Tab-separated table of C-alpha atoms in Angstrom:
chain	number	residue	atom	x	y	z
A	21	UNK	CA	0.334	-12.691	-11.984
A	22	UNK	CA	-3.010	-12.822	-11.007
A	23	UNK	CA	-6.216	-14.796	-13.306
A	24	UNK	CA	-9.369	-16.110	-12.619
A	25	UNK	CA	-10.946	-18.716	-14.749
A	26	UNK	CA	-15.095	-19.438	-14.662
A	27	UNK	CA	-17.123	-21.111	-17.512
A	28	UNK	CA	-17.868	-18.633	-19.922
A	29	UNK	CA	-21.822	-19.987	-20.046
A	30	UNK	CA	-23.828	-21.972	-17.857
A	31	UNK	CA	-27.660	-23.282	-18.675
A	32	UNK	CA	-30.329	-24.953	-16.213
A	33	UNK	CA	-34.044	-25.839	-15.804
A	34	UNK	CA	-36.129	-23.446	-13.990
A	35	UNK	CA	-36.646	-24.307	-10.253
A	36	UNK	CA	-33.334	-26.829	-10.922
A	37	UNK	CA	-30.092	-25.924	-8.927
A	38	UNK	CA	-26.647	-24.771	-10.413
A	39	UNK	CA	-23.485	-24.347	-9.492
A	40	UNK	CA	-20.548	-21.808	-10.863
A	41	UNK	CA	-16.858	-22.696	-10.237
A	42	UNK	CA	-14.463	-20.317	-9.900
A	43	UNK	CA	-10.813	-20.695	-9.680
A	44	UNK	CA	-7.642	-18.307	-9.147
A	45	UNK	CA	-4.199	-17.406	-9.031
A	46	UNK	CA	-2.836	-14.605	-7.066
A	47	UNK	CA	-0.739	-13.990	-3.955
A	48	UNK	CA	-1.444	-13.010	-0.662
A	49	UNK	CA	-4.784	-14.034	-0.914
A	50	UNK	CA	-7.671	-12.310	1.214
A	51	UNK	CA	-11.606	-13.529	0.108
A	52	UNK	CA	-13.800	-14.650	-2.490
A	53	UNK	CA	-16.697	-12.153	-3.712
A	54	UNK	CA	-19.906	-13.130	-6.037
A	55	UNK	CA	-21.795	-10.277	-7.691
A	56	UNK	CA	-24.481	-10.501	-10.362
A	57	UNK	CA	-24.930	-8.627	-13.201
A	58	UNK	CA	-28.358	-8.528	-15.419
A	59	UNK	CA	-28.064	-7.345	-18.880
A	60	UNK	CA	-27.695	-3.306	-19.408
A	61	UNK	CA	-27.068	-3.232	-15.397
A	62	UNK	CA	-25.036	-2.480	-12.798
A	63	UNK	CA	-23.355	-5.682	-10.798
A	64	UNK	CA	-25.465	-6.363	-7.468
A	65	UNK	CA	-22.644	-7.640	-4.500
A	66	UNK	CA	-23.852	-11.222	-3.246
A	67	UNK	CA	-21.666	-12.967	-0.865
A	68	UNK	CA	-18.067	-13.101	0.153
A	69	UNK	CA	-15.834	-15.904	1.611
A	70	UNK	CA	-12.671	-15.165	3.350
A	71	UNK	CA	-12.451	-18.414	5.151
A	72	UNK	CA	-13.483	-22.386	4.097
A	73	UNK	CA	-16.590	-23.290	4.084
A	74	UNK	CA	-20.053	-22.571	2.474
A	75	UNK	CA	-21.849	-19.486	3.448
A	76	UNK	CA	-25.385	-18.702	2.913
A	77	UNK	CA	-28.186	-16.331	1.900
A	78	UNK	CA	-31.509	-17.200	1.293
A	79	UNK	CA	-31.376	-19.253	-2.286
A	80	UNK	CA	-27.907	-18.595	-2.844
A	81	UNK	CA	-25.201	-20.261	-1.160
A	82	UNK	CA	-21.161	-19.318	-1.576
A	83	UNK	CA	-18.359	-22.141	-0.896
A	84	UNK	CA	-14.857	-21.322	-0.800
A	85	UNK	CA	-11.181	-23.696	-0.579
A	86	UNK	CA	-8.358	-21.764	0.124
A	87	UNK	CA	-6.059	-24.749	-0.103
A	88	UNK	CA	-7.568	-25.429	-3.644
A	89	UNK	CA	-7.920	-22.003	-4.708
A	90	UNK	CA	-11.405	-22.710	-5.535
A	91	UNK	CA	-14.509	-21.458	-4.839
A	92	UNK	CA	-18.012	-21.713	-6.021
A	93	UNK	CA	-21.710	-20.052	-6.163
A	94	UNK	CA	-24.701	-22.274	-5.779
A	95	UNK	CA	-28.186	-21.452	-6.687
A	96	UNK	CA	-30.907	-23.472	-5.798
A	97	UNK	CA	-34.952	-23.332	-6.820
A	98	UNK	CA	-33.811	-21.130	-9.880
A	99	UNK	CA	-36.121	-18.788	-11.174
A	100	UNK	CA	-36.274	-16.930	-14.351
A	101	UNK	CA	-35.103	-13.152	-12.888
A	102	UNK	CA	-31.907	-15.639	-11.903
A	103	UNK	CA	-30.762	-14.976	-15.815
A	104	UNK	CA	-27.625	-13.017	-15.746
A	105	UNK	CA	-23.757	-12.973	-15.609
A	106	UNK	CA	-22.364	-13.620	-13.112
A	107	UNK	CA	-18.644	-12.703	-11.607
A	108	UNK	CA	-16.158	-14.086	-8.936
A	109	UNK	CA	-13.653	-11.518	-8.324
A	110	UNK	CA	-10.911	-11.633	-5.566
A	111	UNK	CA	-8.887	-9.373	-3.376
A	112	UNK	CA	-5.274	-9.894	-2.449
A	113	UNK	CA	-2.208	-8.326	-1.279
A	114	UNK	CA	-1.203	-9.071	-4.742
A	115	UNK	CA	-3.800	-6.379	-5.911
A	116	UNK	CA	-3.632	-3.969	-2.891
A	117	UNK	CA	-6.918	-5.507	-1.981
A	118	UNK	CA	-8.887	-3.779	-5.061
A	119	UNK	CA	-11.005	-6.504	-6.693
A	120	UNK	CA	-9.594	-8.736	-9.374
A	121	UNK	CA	-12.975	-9.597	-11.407
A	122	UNK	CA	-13.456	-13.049	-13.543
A	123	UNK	CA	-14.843	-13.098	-17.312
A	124	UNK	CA	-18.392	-14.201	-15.962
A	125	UNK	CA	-20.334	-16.761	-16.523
A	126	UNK	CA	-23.361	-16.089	-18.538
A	127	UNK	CA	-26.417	-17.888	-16.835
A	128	UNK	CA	-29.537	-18.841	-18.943
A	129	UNK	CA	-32.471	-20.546	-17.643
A	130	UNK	CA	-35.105	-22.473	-19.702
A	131	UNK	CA	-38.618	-23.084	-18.675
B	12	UNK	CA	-32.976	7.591	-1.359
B	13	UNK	CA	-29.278	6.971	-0.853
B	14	UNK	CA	-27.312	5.351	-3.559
B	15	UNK	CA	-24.937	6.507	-6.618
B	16	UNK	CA	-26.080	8.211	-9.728
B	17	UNK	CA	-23.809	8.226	-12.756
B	18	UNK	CA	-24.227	11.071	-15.707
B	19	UNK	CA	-25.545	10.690	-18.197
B	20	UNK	CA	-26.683	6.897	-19.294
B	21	UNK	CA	-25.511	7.194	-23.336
B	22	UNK	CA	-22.798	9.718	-24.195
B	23	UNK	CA	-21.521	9.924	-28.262
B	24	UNK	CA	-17.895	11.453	-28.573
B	25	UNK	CA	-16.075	12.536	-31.800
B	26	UNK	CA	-12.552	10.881	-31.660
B	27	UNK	CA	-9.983	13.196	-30.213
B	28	UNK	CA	-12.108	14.860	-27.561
B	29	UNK	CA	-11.753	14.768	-23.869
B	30	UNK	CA	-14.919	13.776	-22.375
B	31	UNK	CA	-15.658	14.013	-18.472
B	32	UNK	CA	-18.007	11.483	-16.706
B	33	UNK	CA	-19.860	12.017	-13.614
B	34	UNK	CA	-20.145	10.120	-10.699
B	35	UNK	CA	-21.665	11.255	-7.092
B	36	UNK	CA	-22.440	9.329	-4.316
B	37	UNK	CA	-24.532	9.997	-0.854
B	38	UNK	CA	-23.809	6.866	0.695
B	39	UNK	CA	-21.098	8.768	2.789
B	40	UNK	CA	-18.883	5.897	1.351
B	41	UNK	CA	-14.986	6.777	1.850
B	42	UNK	CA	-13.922	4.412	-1.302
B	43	UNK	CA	-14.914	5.382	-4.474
B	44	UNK	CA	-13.849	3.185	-7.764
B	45	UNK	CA	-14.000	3.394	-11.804
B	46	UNK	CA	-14.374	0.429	-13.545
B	47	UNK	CA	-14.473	-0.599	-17.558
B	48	UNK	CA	-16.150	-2.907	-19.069
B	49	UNK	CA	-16.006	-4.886	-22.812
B	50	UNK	CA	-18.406	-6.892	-24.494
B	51	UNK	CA	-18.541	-10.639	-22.692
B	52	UNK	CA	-15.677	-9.611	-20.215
B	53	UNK	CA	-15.037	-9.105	-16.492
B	54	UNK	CA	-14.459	-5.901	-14.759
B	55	UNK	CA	-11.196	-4.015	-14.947
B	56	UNK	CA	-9.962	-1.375	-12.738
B	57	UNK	CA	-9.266	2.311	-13.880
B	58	UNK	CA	-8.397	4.216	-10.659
B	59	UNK	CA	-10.034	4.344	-7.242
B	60	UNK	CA	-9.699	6.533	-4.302
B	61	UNK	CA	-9.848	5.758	-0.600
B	62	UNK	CA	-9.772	9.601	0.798
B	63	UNK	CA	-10.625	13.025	-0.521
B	64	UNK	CA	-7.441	14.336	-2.585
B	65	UNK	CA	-5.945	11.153	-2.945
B	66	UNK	CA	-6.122	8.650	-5.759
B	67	UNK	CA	-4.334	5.570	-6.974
B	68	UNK	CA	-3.713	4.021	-10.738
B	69	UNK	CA	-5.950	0.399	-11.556
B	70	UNK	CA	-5.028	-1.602	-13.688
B	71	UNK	CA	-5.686	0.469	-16.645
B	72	UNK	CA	-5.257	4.024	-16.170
B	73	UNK	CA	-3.773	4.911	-19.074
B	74	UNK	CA	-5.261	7.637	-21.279
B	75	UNK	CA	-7.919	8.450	-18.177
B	76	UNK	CA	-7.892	11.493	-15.584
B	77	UNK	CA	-9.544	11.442	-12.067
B	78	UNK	CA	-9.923	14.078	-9.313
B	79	UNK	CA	-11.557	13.405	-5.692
B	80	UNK	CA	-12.154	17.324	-4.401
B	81	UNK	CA	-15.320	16.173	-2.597
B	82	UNK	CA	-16.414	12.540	-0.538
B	83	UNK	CA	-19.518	12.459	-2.474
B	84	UNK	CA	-17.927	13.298	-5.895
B	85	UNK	CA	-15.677	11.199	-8.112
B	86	UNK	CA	-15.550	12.140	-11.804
B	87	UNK	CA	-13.603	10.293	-15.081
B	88	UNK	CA	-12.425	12.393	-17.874
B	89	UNK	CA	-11.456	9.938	-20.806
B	90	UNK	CA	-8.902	11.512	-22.858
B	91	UNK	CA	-7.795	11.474	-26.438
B	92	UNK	CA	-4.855	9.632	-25.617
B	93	UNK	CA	-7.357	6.698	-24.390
B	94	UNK	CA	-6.497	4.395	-27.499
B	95	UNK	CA	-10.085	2.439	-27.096
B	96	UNK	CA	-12.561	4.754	-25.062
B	97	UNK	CA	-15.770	3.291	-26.161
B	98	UNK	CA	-16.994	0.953	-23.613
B	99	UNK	CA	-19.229	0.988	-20.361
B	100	UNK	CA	-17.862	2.683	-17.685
B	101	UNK	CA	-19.118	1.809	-13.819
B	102	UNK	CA	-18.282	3.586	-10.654
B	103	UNK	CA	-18.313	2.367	-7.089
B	104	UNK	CA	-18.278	3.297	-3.658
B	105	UNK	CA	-17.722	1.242	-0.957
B	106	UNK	CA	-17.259	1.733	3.074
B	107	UNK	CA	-14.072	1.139	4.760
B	108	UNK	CA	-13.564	-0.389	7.813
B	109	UNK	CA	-11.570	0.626	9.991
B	110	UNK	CA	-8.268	-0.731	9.668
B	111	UNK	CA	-8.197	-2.475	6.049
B	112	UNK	CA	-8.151	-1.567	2.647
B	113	UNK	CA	-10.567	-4.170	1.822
B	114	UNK	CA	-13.066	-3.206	-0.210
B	115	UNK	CA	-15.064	-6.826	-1.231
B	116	UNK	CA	-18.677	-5.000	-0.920
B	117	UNK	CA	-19.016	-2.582	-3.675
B	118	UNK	CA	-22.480	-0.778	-4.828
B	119	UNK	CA	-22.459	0.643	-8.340
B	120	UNK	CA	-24.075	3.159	-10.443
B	121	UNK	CA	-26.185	2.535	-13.144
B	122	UNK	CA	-23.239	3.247	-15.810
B	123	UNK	CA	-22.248	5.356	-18.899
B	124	UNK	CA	-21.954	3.840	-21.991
B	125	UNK	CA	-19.443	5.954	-24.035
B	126	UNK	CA	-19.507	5.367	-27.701
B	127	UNK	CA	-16.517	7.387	-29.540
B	128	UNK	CA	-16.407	7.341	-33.444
């Protein structure tokens, strides 16, 4: 089967950095996606990793292990509009390349 | 302004009705996806199309109806075999390249939130 664990909650310091892990279980594995979700909204995409390595955009940076089946979303200089879930979610041959989605992690920042 | 618009925001159901939700998109997106989601949990897949007059079951499909007449239109219909309907519902679109299925980039609407009692 397919599962992907994250921490269910994650807290920082405003302007600190953070990181959410990610890690999964499926077959055929294709890429790594981020999206964020505020509360009452829609999930906004944010990055995607299909190979190794750390990719980023502006603030936000995406890593990704394929031989660890691991993966993670940085954010750096955290600000307060940063509070939200957010979600790893992968696609695989396993899932006819439809996105798999994580439980989220719940971000919370403190002033 | 392009984007997806989902109808209407709150919708209240009596149990053992049929309820249709709306979702159009003028993004000129080929994929189109419904989603539900619980309190404190993750995304799961109800059905999703990749071309006009075809669809394909998620993850969850039971108890839900879908139809894909138009590219821009892809409505839900929750029936009253859906054990559990209330919950918030999100649909996608996404493009497709050419050549792949893979459809890692999804934009969403702004959501229903169906509450059945």
């Amino acid at each position: 089967g397919q599962s992907l664990e994250q921490p269910s909650e994650v807290t920082a310091v405003e302007g600190a950095i953070v990181q959410i892990n990610c890690t999964y279980q499926t077959s055929g594995f294709y890429g790594l996606s981020w999206y964020q979700q505020h509360d009452g909204g829609a999930p906004t995409f944010l990055s995607y990793n299909a190979l190794d390595g750390l990719e980023e955009t502006g603030r936000f940076s995406s890593f990704l292990s394929r031989s660890d089946s691991y993966g993670y979303l940085l954010l750096q200089e955290l600000q307060m509009k940063d509070s939200a879930s957010y979600f790893c979610a992968v696609t695989s041959m396993d899932s006819n390349y439809q996105l798999i989605w994580g439980a989220g992690t719940k971000l919370i920042i403190k002033p | 302004d392009g984007g997806i618009t989902q109808s209407p925001k709150y919708l209240f159901r009596k149990e053992g009705q049929n309820v249709t939700l709306s979702c159009e998109q003028n993004l000129n997106h080929d994929a189109m996806y419904w989603y539900r989601q619980d309190p404190g949990q993750g995304l799961r897949l109800i059905y999703y199309s990749q071309i006009v007059n075809d669809f394909q079951k998620g993850d969850i499909a039971e108890g839900y109806s879908v139809s894909r007449e138009k590219k821009e239109s892809f409505p839900l219909t929750v029936t009253s075999a859906q054990k559990n309907p209330t919950a918030f519902y999100l649909c996608a679109s996404s493009p497709l390249s050419t050549g792949t299925t893979n459809a890692y980039e999804q934009y969403f609407g702004p959501g229903t939130r169906l509450t059945v009692t």
